[in-house]
């Protein structure tokens, strides 16, 4: 395969996608589609790249496909080629979108369907109602060759820059169809297990097989496209990585995308954590952050306000990401032109920031939260039959909670994964937030990180399982932590009581009134010489006890114990802290203050500020342009138009600074630099500000 040099995405920051999930039972549907009007809308919105539909989730194709079904409303007309030509005439890059879901194939070839553990296919809901979405199984040979032939035909038919492959993956379905069962039997000599058990190597082997099948399916598509045109960039829908084990995502799958792209529908804090994680998992930057012009995809006409749209765009730009707004076509094929003119005006408002973006700038952060895909499950499901279980395990809520806690405490933080294992020393602190499973590579990397001077914080049951699904007798990192696994408290409401040395981290709590947790804690034994900063205090009984309890309403602390709850060990040149519960999951301010204070013990922060709690500070170092980007972004849920006055930011910058400018106004900003620290003052800020700190 020739070397690829198609880097269109490097300089593209303002893109559009128009959803076209339109069926063809009504002869009016798509009858008024106009390639010229489509292209003119893109010109009005001033986009630099347009993602156009070649096939939707119903299996309707918009070109005369040699395999599959063409949308009848088009009467054989190749609107894709016409639209591509019209867009190219306007100097706009074109990416062709294709959806792997295919209702037409699902209806036409019932043997291709995915089948759930209870025998249902994907148009039948558990409650007896029906769904519009038909999913075929990636292990079915008939469906596989169908997809491969369509991708081949697609890649031959169009002169475009890349492909965007949507709805690839499992999306919540654990498939027990004949093809999957035959394949698993041939590979292992076993049937697919029917009961979830994360401590059973047979279950975990199936989960790993499922991940491999997904990756191989993506590889098949990649090969089909690149056999025809090796210069096509590929972006596979990546949102499955946020839905836990059921999504089946691996880093190997993610690496098949030239750049990571996904559509997200949440609040600014959610965008902030997702951009960070994708920036670290992607093979190339910028990542593509996509969101709808309406409040979510179920709306067709309820458009976000300009302030809300701008906030999504700027949240992406604050992370040096590209932005794509998603619209949906009217069933007859028309487009709301007024909205595109509005997007053109918003582009004018944000273009000044687009010029400051450098996708290759490196984020500067102190604390990295390490997440792996193998730990994205709930051990409480052990023993639950798959036919009555959900495979959905959202990691976003916990990520948002962590992000919010970090922002409120003005900590520069990041979400990292496997690609950062060789580069952990960029972070002053690495946190392993209850990551049950650690691979050999991860264990080696964390051990080396601490021995070379890093600070590791490990919580809960991290490292108690291996990749093969074996439950270990002790933590994989027990030597680094200096603690050993002994069991778990039976009580499901527990307390953390500070020792004299740990008291400083507990603002409101002490040994008599310890800090409450919403779950059990891990009982550990410490090696000699380990510092104990807090111990476990237990209530009179578990919350399920209905006779012998301390109080009918709460479960007050009763029994102090000698069991350590927070420990600190010196290992090599570094330190390792163990916390006997996933404290980072707790949502209340006193709990979060304690967590932030405990990690704060391990390093000196590169940034300090009096910025209000709704304002996140994000720092990138752009070595190409010899500058830092300091962005302050409003990440509150619903409030836009918030103003902050007299903000001071002190930032550690070793280079000699020559000037600081406000990107929006071009004006110079006051600063003082002394001993590697720069003090910056901002008089007034509304929602968002990006400063460029130029150095020699
Ligand atoms: Zn299957």
mmCIF file with all atom_site columns, C-alpha atoms in Angstrom, residues 58-136:
data_model
loop_
_atom_site.group_PDB
_atom_site.id
_atom_site.type_symbol
_atom_site.label_atom_id
_atom_site.label_alt_id
_atom_site.label_comp_id
_atom_site.label_asym_id
_atom_site.label_entity_id
_atom_site.label_seq_id
_atom_site.pdbx_PDB_ins_code
_atom_site.Cartn_x
_atom_site.Cartn_y
_atom_site.Cartn_z
_atom_site.occupancy
_atom_site.B_iso_or_equiv
_atom_site.pdbx_formal_charge
_atom_site.auth_seq_id
_atom_site.auth_comp_id
_atom_site.auth_asym_id
_atom_site.auth_atom_id
_atom_site.pdbx_PDB_model_num
ATOM 1  C CA . UNK A 1 58  ? -32.230 2.062   6.646   1.00 0.00 ? 58  UNK A CA 1
ATOM 2  C CA . UNK A 1 59  ? -29.883 0.697   3.965   1.00 0.00 ? 59  UNK A CA 1
ATOM 3  C CA . UNK A 1 60  ? -31.024 3.310   1.418   1.00 0.00 ? 60  UNK A CA 1
ATOM 4  C CA . UNK A 1 61  ? -28.179 4.246   -0.909  1.00 0.00 ? 61  UNK A CA 1
ATOM 5  C CA . UNK A 1 62  ? -28.001 7.564   -2.716  1.00 0.00 ? 62  UNK A CA 1
ATOM 6  C CA . UNK A 1 63  ? -26.028 6.385   -5.713  1.00 0.00 ? 63  UNK A CA 1
ATOM 7  C CA . UNK A 1 64  ? -26.818 3.578   -8.190  1.00 0.00 ? 64  UNK A CA 1
ATOM 8  C CA . UNK A 1 65  ? -25.224 0.919   -6.021  1.00 0.00 ? 65  UNK A CA 1
ATOM 9  C CA . UNK A 1 66  ? -24.344 -2.407  -7.644  1.00 0.00 ? 66  UNK A CA 1
ATOM 10 C CA . UNK A 1 67  ? -25.185 -4.200  -4.403  1.00 0.00 ? 67  UNK A CA 1
ATOM 11 C CA . UNK A 1 68  ? -27.983 -3.331  -2.012  1.00 0.00 ? 68  UNK A CA 1
ATOM 12 C CA . UNK A 1 69  ? -30.865 -0.931  -2.388  1.00 0.00 ? 69  UNK A CA 1
ATOM 13 C CA . UNK A 1 70  ? -31.016 2.492   -3.961  1.00 0.00 ? 70  UNK A CA 1
ATOM 14 C CA . UNK A 1 71  ? -33.456 5.089   -2.600  1.00 0.00 ? 71  UNK A CA 1
ATOM 15 C CA . UNK A 1 72  ? -36.474 4.983   -4.931  1.00 0.00 ? 72  UNK A CA 1
ATOM 16 C CA . UNK A 1 73  ? -37.182 8.708   -4.628  1.00 0.00 ? 73  UNK A CA 1
ATOM 17 C CA . UNK A 1 74  ? -33.953 9.427   -6.558  1.00 0.00 ? 74  UNK A CA 1
ATOM 18 C CA . UNK A 1 75  ? -35.139 7.454   -9.623  1.00 0.00 ? 75  UNK A CA 1
ATOM 19 C CA . UNK A 1 76  ? -31.644 6.155   -10.395 1.00 0.00 ? 76  UNK A CA 1
ATOM 20 C CA . UNK A 1 77  ? -29.951 9.552   -10.144 1.00 0.00 ? 77  UNK A CA 1
ATOM 21 C CA . UNK A 1 78  ? -26.448 9.609   -8.593  1.00 0.00 ? 78  UNK A CA 1
ATOM 22 C CA . UNK A 1 79  ? -26.920 12.559  -6.244  1.00 0.00 ? 79  UNK A CA 1
ATOM 23 C CA . UNK A 1 80  ? -23.659 11.749  -4.467  1.00 0.00 ? 80  UNK A CA 1
ATOM 24 C CA . UNK A 1 81  ? -21.462 12.398  -7.486  1.00 0.00 ? 81  UNK A CA 1
ATOM 25 C CA . UNK A 1 82  ? -23.484 15.500  -8.366  1.00 0.00 ? 82  UNK A CA 1
ATOM 26 C CA . UNK A 1 83  ? -23.154 16.845  -4.821  1.00 0.00 ? 83  UNK A CA 1
ATOM 27 C CA . UNK A 1 84  ? -19.438 16.058  -4.667  1.00 0.00 ? 84  UNK A CA 1
ATOM 28 C CA . UNK A 1 85  ? -18.857 17.946  -7.922  1.00 0.00 ? 85  UNK A CA 1
ATOM 29 C CA . UNK A 1 86  ? -20.895 20.901  -6.713  1.00 0.00 ? 86  UNK A CA 1
ATOM 30 C CA . UNK A 1 87  ? -18.960 21.016  -3.422  1.00 0.00 ? 87  UNK A CA 1
ATOM 31 C CA . UNK A 1 88  ? -15.580 20.621  -5.105  1.00 0.00 ? 88  UNK A CA 1
ATOM 32 C CA . UNK A 1 89  ? -16.415 23.561  -7.387  1.00 0.00 ? 89  UNK A CA 1
ATOM 33 C CA . UNK A 1 90  ? -16.744 25.607  -4.208  1.00 0.00 ? 90  UNK A CA 1
ATOM 34 C CA . UNK A 1 91  ? -13.392 24.374  -2.884  1.00 0.00 ? 91  UNK A CA 1
ATOM 35 C CA . UNK A 1 92  ? -14.978 22.315  -0.108  1.00 0.00 ? 92  UNK A CA 1
ATOM 36 C CA . UNK A 1 93  ? -13.480 18.962  0.917   1.00 0.00 ? 93  UNK A CA 1
ATOM 37 C CA . UNK A 1 94  ? -15.882 16.027  0.728   1.00 0.00 ? 94  UNK A CA 1
ATOM 38 C CA . UNK A 1 95  ? -16.072 13.054  3.062   1.00 0.00 ? 95  UNK A CA 1
ATOM 39 C CA . UNK A 1 96  ? -18.533 10.314  2.181   1.00 0.00 ? 96  UNK A CA 1
ATOM 40 C CA . UNK A 1 97  ? -20.678 8.983   5.021   1.00 0.00 ? 97  UNK A CA 1
ATOM 41 C CA . UNK A 1 98  ? -21.905 5.405   5.080   1.00 0.00 ? 98  UNK A CA 1
ATOM 42 C CA . UNK A 1 99  ? -24.006 3.721   7.771   1.00 0.00 ? 99  UNK A CA 1
ATOM 43 C CA . UNK A 1 100 ? -23.398 0.079   8.710   1.00 0.00 ? 100 UNK A CA 1
ATOM 44 C CA . UNK A 1 101 ? -26.898 -0.414  10.067  1.00 0.00 ? 101 UNK A CA 1
ATOM 45 C CA . UNK A 1 102 ? -29.094 -1.588  7.245   1.00 0.00 ? 102 UNK A CA 1
ATOM 46 C CA . UNK A 1 103 ? -32.807 -2.081  7.735   1.00 0.00 ? 103 UNK A CA 1
ATOM 47 C CA . UNK A 1 104 ? -33.256 -3.104  4.089   1.00 0.00 ? 104 UNK A CA 1
ATOM 48 C CA . UNK A 1 105 ? -30.765 -5.970  4.435   1.00 0.00 ? 105 UNK A CA 1
ATOM 49 C CA . UNK A 1 106 ? -32.282 -6.876  7.804   1.00 0.00 ? 106 UNK A CA 1
ATOM 50 C CA . UNK A 1 107 ? -35.759 -7.149  6.244   1.00 0.00 ? 107 UNK A CA 1
ATOM 51 C CA . UNK A 1 108 ? -34.566 -8.819  3.040   1.00 0.00 ? 108 UNK A CA 1
ATOM 52 C CA . UNK A 1 109 ? -32.227 -11.401 4.606   1.00 0.00 ? 109 UNK A CA 1
ATOM 53 C CA . UNK A 1 110 ? -33.637 -12.439 8.002   1.00 0.00 ? 110 UNK A CA 1
ATOM 54 C CA . UNK A 1 111 ? -30.777 -14.925 8.479   1.00 0.00 ? 111 UNK A CA 1
ATOM 55 C CA . UNK A 1 112 ? -28.329 -11.991 8.709   1.00 0.00 ? 112 UNK A CA 1
ATOM 56 C CA . UNK A 1 113 ? -29.929 -10.562 11.851  1.00 0.00 ? 113 UNK A CA 1
ATOM 57 C CA . UNK A 1 114 ? -28.255 -10.193 15.222  1.00 0.00 ? 114 UNK A CA 1
ATOM 58 C CA . UNK A 1 115 ? -30.035 -12.278 17.843  1.00 0.00 ? 115 UNK A CA 1
ATOM 59 C CA . UNK A 1 116 ? -30.022 -11.361 21.543  1.00 0.00 ? 116 UNK A CA 1
ATOM 60 C CA . UNK A 1 117 ? -29.668 -13.857 24.397  1.00 0.00 ? 117 UNK A CA 1
ATOM 61 C CA . UNK A 1 118 ? -33.460 -14.043 24.773  1.00 0.00 ? 118 UNK A CA 1
ATOM 62 C CA . UNK A 1 119 ? -33.955 -14.730 21.044  1.00 0.00 ? 119 UNK A CA 1
ATOM 63 C CA . UNK A 1 120 ? -35.095 -11.236 20.053  1.00 0.00 ? 120 UNK A CA 1
ATOM 64 C CA . UNK A 1 121 ? -33.731 -9.410  17.027  1.00 0.00 ? 121 UNK A CA 1
ATOM 65 C CA . UNK A 1 122 ? -33.023 -5.684  17.190  1.00 0.00 ? 122 UNK A CA 1
ATOM 66 C CA . UNK A 1 123 ? -36.418 -4.390  15.980  1.00 0.00 ? 123 UNK A CA 1
ATOM 67 C CA . UNK A 1 124 ? -38.133 -6.143  18.898  1.00 0.00 ? 124 UNK A CA 1
ATOM 68 C CA . UNK A 1 125 ? -37.863 -4.358  22.245  1.00 0.00 ? 125 UNK A CA 1
ATOM 69 C CA . UNK A 1 126 ? -37.858 -6.269  25.529  1.00 0.00 ? 126 UNK A CA 1
ATOM 70 C CA . UNK A 1 127 ? -41.249 -4.785  26.501  1.00 0.00 ? 127 UNK A CA 1
ATOM 71 C CA . UNK A 1 128 ? -42.919 -6.104  23.331  1.00 0.00 ? 128 UNK A CA 1
ATOM 72 C CA . UNK A 1 129 ? -42.826 -2.790  21.457  1.00 0.00 ? 129 UNK A CA 1
ATOM 73 C CA . UNK A 1 130 ? -40.888 -2.337  18.212  1.00 0.00 ? 130 UNK A CA 1
ATOM 74 C CA . UNK A 1 131 ? -37.859 -0.380  17.077  1.00 0.00 ? 131 UNK A CA 1
ATOM 75 C CA . UNK A 1 132 ? -37.025 1.069   13.642  1.00 0.00 ? 132 UNK A CA 1
ATOM 76 C CA . UNK A 1 133 ? -33.428 -0.094  13.673  1.00 0.00 ? 133 UNK A CA 1
ATOM 77 C CA . UNK A 1 134 ? -32.392 -3.400  12.135  1.00 0.00 ? 134 UNK A CA 1
ATOM 78 C CA . UNK A 1 135 ? -28.884 -4.593  12.912  1.00 0.00 ? 135 UNK A CA 1
ATOM 79 C CA . UNK A 1 136 ? -27.253 -7.410  10.979  1.00 0.00 ? 136 UNK A CA 1
#
